[in-house]
mmCIF file of C-alpha atoms in Angstrom:
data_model
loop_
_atom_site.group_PDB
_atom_site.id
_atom_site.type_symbol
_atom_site.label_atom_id
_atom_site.label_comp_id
_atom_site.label_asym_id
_atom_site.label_seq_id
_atom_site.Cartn_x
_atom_site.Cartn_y
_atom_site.Cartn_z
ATOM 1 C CA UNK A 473 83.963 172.282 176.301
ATOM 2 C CA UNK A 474 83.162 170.921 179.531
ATOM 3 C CA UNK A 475 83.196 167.315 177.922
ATOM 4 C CA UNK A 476 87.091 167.540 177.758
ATOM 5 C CA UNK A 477 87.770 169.553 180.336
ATOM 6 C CA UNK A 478 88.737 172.656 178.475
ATOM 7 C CA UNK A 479 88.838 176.130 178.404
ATOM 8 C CA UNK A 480 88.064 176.764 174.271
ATOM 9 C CA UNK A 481 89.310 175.927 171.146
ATOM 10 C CA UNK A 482 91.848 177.351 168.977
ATOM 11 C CA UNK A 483 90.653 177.957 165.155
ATOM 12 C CA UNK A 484 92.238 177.801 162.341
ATOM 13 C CA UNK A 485 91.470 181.836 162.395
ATOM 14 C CA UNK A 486 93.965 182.906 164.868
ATOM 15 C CA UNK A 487 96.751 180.981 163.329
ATOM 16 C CA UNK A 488 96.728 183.481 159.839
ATOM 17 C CA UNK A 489 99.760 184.975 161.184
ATOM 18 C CA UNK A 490 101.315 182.046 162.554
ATOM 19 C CA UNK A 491 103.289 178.267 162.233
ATOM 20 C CA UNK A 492 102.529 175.670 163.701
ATOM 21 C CA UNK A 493 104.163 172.248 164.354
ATOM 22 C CA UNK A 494 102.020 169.075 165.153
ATOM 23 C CA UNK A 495 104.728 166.986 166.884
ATOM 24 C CA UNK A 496 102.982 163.813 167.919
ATOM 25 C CA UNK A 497 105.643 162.057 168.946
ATOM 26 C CA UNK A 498 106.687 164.036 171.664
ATOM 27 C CA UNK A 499 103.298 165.321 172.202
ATOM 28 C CA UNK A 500 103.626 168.777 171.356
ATOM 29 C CA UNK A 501 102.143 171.432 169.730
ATOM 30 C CA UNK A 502 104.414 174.595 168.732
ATOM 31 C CA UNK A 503 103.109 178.087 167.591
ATOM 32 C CA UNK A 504 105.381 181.078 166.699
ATOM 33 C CA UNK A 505 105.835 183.070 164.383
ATOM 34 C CA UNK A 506 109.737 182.606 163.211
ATOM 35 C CA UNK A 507 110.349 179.988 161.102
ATOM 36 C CA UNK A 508 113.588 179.889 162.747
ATOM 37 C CA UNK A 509 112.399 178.390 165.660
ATOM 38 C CA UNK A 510 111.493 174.842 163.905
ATOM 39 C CA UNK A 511 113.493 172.680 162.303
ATOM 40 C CA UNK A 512 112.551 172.042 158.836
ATOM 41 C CA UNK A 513 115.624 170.943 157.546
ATOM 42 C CA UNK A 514 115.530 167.921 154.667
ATOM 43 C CA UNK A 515 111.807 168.985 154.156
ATOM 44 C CA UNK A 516 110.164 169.692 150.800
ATOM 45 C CA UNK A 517 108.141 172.117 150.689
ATOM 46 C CA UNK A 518 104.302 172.015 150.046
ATOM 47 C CA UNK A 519 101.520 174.686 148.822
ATOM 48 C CA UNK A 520 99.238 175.399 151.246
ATOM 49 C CA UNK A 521 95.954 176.528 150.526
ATOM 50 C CA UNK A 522 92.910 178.736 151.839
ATOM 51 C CA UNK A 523 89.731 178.501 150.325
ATOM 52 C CA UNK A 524 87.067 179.722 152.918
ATOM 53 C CA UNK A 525 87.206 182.763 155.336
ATOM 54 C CA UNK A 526 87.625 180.363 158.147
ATOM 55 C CA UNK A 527 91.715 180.167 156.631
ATOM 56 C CA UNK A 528 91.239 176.366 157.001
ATOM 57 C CA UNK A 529 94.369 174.436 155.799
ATOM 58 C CA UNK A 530 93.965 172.601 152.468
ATOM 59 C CA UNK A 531 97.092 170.662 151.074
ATOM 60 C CA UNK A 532 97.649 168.240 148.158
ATOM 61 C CA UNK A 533 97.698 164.626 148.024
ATOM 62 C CA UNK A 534 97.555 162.202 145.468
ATOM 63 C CA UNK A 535 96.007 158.761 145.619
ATOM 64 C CA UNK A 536 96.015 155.418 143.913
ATOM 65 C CA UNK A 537 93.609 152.288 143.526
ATOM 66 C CA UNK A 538 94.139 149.528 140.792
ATOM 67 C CA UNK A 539 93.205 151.468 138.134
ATOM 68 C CA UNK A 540 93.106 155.421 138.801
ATOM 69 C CA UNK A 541 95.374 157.919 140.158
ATOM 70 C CA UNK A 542 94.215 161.587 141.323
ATOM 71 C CA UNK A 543 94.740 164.070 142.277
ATOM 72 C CA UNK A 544 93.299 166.309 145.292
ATOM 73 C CA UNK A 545 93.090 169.252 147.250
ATOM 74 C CA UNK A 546 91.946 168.131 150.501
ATOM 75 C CA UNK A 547 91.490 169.690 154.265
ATOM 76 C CA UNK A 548 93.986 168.834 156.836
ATOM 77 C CA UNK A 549 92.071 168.241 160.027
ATOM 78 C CA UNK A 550 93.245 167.989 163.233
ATOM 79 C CA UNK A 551 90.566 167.261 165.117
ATOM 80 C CA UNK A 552 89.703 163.927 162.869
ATOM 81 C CA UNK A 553 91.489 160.877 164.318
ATOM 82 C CA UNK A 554 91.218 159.018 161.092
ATOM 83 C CA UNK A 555 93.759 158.842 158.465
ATOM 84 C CA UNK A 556 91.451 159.716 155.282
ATOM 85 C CA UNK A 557 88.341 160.464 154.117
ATOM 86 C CA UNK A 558 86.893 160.741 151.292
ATOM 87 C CA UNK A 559 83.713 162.719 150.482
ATOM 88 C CA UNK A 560 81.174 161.426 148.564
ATOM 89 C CA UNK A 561 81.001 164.550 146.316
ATOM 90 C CA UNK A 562 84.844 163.851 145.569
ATOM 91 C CA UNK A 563 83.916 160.171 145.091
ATOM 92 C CA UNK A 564 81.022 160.439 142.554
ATOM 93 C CA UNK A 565 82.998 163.429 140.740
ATOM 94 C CA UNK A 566 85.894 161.165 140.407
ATOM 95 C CA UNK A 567 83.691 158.659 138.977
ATOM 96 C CA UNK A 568 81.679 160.648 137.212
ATOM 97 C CA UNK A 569 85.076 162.095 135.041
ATOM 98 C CA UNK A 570 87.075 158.612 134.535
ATOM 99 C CA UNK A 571 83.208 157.248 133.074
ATOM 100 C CA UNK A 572 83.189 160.352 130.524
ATOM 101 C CA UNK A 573 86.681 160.037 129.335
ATOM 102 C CA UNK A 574 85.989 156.029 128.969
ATOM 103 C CA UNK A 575 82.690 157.400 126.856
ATOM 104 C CA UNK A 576 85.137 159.476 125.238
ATOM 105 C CA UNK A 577 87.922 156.655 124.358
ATOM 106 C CA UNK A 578 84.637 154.297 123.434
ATOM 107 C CA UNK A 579 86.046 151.897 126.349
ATOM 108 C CA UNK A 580 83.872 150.116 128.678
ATOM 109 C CA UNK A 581 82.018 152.196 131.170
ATOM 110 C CA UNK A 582 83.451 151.761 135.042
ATOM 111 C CA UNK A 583 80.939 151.637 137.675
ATOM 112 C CA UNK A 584 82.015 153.110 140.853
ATOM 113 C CA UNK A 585 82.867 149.764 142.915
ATOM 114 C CA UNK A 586 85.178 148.479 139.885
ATOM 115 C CA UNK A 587 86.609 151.994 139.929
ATOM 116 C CA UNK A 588 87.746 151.458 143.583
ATOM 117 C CA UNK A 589 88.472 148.802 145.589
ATOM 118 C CA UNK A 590 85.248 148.913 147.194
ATOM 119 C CA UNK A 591 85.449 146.261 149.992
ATOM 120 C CA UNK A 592 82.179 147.004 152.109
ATOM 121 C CA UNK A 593 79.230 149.642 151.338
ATOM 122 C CA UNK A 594 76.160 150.098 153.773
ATOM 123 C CA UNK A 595 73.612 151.961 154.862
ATOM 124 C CA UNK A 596 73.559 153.759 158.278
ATOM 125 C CA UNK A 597 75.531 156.865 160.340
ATOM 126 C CA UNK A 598 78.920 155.980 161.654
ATOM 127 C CA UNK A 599 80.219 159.060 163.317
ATOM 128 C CA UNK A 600 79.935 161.351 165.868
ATOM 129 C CA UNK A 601 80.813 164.467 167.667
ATOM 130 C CA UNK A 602 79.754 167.386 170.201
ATOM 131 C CA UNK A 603 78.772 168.989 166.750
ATOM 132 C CA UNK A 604 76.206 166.472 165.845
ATOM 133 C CA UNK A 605 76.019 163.141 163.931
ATOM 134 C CA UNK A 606 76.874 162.148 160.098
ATOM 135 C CA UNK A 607 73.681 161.655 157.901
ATOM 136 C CA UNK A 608 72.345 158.497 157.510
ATOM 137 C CA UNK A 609 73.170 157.606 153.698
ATOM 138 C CA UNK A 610 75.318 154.761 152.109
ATOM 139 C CA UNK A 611 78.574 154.727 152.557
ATOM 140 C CA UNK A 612 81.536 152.823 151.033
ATOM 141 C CA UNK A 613 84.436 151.174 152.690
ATOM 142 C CA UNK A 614 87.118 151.179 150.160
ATOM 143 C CA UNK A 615 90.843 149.939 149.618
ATOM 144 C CA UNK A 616 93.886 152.667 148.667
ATOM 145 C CA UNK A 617 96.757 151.389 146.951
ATOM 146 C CA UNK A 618 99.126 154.133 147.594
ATOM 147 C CA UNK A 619 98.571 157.961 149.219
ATOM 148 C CA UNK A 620 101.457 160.413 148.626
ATOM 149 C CA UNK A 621 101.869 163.244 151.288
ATOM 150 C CA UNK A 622 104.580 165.657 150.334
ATOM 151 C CA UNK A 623 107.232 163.477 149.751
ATOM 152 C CA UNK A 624 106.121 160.814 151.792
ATOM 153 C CA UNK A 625 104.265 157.649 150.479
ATOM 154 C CA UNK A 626 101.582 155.788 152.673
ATOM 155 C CA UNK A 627 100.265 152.110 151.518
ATOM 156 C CA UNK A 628 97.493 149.978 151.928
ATOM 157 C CA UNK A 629 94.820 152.494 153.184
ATOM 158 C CA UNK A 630 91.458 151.687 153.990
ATOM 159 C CA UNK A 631 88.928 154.819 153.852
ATOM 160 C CA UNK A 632 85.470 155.822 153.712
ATOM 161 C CA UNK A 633 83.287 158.007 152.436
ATOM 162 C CA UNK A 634 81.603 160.766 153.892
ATOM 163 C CA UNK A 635 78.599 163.004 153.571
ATOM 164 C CA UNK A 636 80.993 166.354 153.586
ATOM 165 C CA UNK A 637 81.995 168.109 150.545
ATOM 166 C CA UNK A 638 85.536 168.265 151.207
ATOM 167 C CA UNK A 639 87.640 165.365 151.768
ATOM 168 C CA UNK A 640 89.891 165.055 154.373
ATOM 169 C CA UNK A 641 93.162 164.172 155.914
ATOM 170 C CA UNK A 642 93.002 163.376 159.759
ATOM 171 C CA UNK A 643 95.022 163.135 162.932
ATOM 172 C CA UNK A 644 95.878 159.658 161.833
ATOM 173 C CA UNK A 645 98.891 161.026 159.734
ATOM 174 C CA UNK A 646 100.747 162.822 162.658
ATOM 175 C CA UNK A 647 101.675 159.516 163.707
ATOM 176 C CA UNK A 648 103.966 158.861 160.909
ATOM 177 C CA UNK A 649 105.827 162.422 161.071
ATOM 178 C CA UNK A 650 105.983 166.179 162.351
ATOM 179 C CA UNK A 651 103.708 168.462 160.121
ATOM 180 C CA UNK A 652 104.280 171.932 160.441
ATOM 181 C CA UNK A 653 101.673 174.260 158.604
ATOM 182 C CA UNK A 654 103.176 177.894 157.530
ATOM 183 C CA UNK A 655 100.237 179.978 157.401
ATOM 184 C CA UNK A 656 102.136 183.053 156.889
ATOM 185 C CA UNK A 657 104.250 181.670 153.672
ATOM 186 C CA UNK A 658 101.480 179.268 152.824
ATOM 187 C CA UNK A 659 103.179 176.491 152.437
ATOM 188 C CA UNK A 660 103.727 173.111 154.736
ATOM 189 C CA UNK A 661 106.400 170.423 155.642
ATOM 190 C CA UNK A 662 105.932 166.814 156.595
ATOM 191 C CA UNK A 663 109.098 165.006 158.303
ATOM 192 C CA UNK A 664 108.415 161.446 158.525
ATOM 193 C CA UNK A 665 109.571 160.032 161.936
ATOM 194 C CA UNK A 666 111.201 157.134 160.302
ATOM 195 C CA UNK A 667 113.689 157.264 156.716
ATOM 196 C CA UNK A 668 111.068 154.579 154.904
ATOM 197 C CA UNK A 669 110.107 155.383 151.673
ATOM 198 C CA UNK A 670 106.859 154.213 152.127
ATOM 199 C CA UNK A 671 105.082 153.490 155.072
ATOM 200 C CA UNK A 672 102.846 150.367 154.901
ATOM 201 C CA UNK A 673 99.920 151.737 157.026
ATOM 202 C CA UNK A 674 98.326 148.262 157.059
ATOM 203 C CA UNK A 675 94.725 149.202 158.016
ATOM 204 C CA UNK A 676 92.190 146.404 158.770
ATOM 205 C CA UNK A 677 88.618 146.206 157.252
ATOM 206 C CA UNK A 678 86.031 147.676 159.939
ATOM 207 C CA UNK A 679 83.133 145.594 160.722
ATOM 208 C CA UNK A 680 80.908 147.397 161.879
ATOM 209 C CA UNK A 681 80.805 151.633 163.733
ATOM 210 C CA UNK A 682 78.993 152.545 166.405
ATOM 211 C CA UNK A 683 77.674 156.194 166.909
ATOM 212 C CA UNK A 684 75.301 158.174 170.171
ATOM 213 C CA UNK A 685 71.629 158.478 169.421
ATOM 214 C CA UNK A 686 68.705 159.322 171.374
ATOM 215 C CA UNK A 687 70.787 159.522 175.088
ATOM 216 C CA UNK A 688 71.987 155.815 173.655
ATOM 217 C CA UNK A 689 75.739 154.542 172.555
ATOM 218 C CA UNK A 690 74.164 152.349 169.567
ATOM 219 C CA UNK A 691 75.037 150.524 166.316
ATOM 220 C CA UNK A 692 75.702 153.404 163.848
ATOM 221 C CA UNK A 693 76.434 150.827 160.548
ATOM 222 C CA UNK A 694 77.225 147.794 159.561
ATOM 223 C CA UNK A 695 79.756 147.267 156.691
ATOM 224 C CA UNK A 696 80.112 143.218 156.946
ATOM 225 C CA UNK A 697 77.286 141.096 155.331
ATOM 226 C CA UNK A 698 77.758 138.506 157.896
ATOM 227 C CA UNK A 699 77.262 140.589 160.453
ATOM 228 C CA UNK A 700 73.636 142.188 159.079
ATOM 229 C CA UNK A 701 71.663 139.230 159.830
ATOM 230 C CA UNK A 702 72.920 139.524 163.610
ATOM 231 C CA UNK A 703 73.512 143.297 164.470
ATOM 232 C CA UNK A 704 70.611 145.921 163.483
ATOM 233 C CA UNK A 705 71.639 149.589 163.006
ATOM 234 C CA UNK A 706 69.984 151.220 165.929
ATOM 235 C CA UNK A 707 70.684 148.703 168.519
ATOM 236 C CA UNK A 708 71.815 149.814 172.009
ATOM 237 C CA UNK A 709 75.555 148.488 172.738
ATOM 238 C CA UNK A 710 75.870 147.365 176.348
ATOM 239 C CA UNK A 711 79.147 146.581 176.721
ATOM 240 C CA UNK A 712 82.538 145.555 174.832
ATOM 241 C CA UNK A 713 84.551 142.581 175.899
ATOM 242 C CA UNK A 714 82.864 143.340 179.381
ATOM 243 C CA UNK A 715 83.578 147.395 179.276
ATOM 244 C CA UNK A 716 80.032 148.811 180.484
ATOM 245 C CA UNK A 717 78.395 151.712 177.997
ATOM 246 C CA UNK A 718 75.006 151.258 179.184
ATOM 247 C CA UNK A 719 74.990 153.997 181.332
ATOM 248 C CA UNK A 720 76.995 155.983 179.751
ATOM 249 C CA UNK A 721 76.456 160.359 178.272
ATOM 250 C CA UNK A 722 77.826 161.061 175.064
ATOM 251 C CA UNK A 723 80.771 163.313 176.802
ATOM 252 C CA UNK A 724 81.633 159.866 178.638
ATOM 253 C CA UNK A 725 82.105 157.980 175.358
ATOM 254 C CA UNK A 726 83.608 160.268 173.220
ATOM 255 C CA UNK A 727 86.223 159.957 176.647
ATOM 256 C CA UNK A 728 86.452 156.152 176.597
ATOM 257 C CA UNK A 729 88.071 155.905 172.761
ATOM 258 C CA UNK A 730 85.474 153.485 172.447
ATOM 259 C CA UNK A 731 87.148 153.435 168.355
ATOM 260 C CA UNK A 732 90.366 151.642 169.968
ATOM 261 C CA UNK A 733 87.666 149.060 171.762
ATOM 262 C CA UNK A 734 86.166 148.118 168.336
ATOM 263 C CA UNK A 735 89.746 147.895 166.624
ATOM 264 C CA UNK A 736 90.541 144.968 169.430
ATOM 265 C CA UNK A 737 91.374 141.494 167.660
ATOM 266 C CA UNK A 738 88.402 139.822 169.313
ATOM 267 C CA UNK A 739 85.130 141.045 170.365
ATOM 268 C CA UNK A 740 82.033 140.257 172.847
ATOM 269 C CA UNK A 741 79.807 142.575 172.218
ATOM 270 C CA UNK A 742 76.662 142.634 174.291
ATOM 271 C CA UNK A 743 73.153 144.612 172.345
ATOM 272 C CA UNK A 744 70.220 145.284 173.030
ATOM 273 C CA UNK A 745 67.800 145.044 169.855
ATOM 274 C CA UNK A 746 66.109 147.913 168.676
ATOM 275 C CA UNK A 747 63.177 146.209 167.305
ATOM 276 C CA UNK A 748 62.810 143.511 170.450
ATOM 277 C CA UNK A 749 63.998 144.577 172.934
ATOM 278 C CA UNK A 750 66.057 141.693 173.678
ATOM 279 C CA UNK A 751 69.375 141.475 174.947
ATOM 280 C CA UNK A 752 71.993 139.137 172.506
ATOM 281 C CA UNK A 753 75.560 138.453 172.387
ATOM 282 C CA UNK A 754 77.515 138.947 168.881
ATOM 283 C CA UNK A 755 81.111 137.929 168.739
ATOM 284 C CA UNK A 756 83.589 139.351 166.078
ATOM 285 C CA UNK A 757 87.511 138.262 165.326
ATOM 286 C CA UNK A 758 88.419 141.289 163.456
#
């Protein structure tokens, strides 16, 4: 807690009896427990779901690639800053169904990157948090045509997978619109911020992620091709368009948003090689 300055956390456990309204906009966060005291008007209402002791929010969204729409119960969490995930569990179940019905319907067989538009996968661990780091395992980088929230619609969505069970819709989301989460009537509301009916989320390939191993800020994967001849996972990042991490703890880069540093449109980023030893410049136009 010390890493952020902050007295505890507040679980998903003591809101049972509760609503609450992620407002990011204004930068709020409202509990009560009178419905009365948020607006919901215009607002469909959505199921909300509980299926762990925890009372952790799950809510339903349904996706579309090229060729496959679904379904899904997913977990709304807040403290994820992206806008989806997508487990690999979900992803090879997914798979695994559409190939059996194609068996089924004596159609050709669908491997999983003509299933989705896969645009990067890799090898490597490219997350982090004070509760540990993702497994190193390959991942996929993949395109979504079209996510519907509610009664919102989201477009051109780049995801990846993860090595939870459960995927997951992030923080990313409450930029678009006020969620509130009933927990008492289980149900939820999304009020999009603006009267689109879709929002074009326009997400940009990542190159590469970084993540904090052994007391270092390092290269966690690599999703471009180009880039694995040049950039190692494992190798110690110095510094980003001349922003030291060097020195850095993990509390002090989890502080920087060293995520919004990577998104920049150019980069100089200076390593030091894992194997080597040796220091090397890589520069990326994202």
């Amino acid at each position: 807690m010390e890493c952020f300055n902050a007295d505890g956390i507040l679980g998903s456990n003591s809101l049972r009896n509760a609503i609450i309204e992620f407002d990011y906009k204004n930068r709020t966060i409202t509990i009560t427990n009178d419905s009365n005291n948020l607006d919901c008007s215009g607002a469909v209402a959505g199921e909300l779901s509980f299926l762990d002791s925890q009372s952790t929010p799950f809510i339903n969204i349904k996706t579309e690639t090229e060729i496959l729409n679904s379904n899904a119960t997913v977990i709304f969490d807040s403290g994820d800053d992206s806008f989806f995930t997508f487990s690999q569990h979900h992803f090879d179940q997914v798979v695994n169904e559409v190939q059996e019905k194609q068996k089924q319907l004596q159609e050709p067989v669908t491997g999983s990157l003509q299933l989705f538009d896969v645009i990067f996968t890799s090898k490597g661990s490219f997350s982090f948090s004070l509760n540990g780091n993702a497994d190193h395992a390959t991942y996929y980088q993949y395109r979504i045509k079209n996510l519907t929230f509610g009664q919102t619609a989201f477009e051109n969505i780049i995801a990846t997978t993860t090595s939870d069970n459960r995927s997951r819709v992030g923080f990313g989301l409450l930029q678009y619109g006020r969620l509130i989460l009933d927990y008492r009537n289980k149900k939820y509301y999304f009020l999009p911020y603006d009267s689109m009916a879709c929002f074009n989320v326009n997400h940009k390939a990542e190159r590469f992620n970084a993540t904090y191993e052994n007391n270092k800020f390092r290269v966690g994967i690599v999703w471009d091709e180009a880039l694995q001849g040049i950039m190692k996972v494992g190798d110690e990042i110095l510094s980003i368009n001349e922003v030291d991490f060097s020195s850095l703890s993990m509390c002090e880069v989890l502080r920087s948003r060293h995520e919004k540093a990577i998104e920049a449109d150019k980069l100089v980023i200076t390593l030091k090689d894992i194997e080597t030893q040796d220091t090397k410049v890589v520069e990326i136009v994202n």
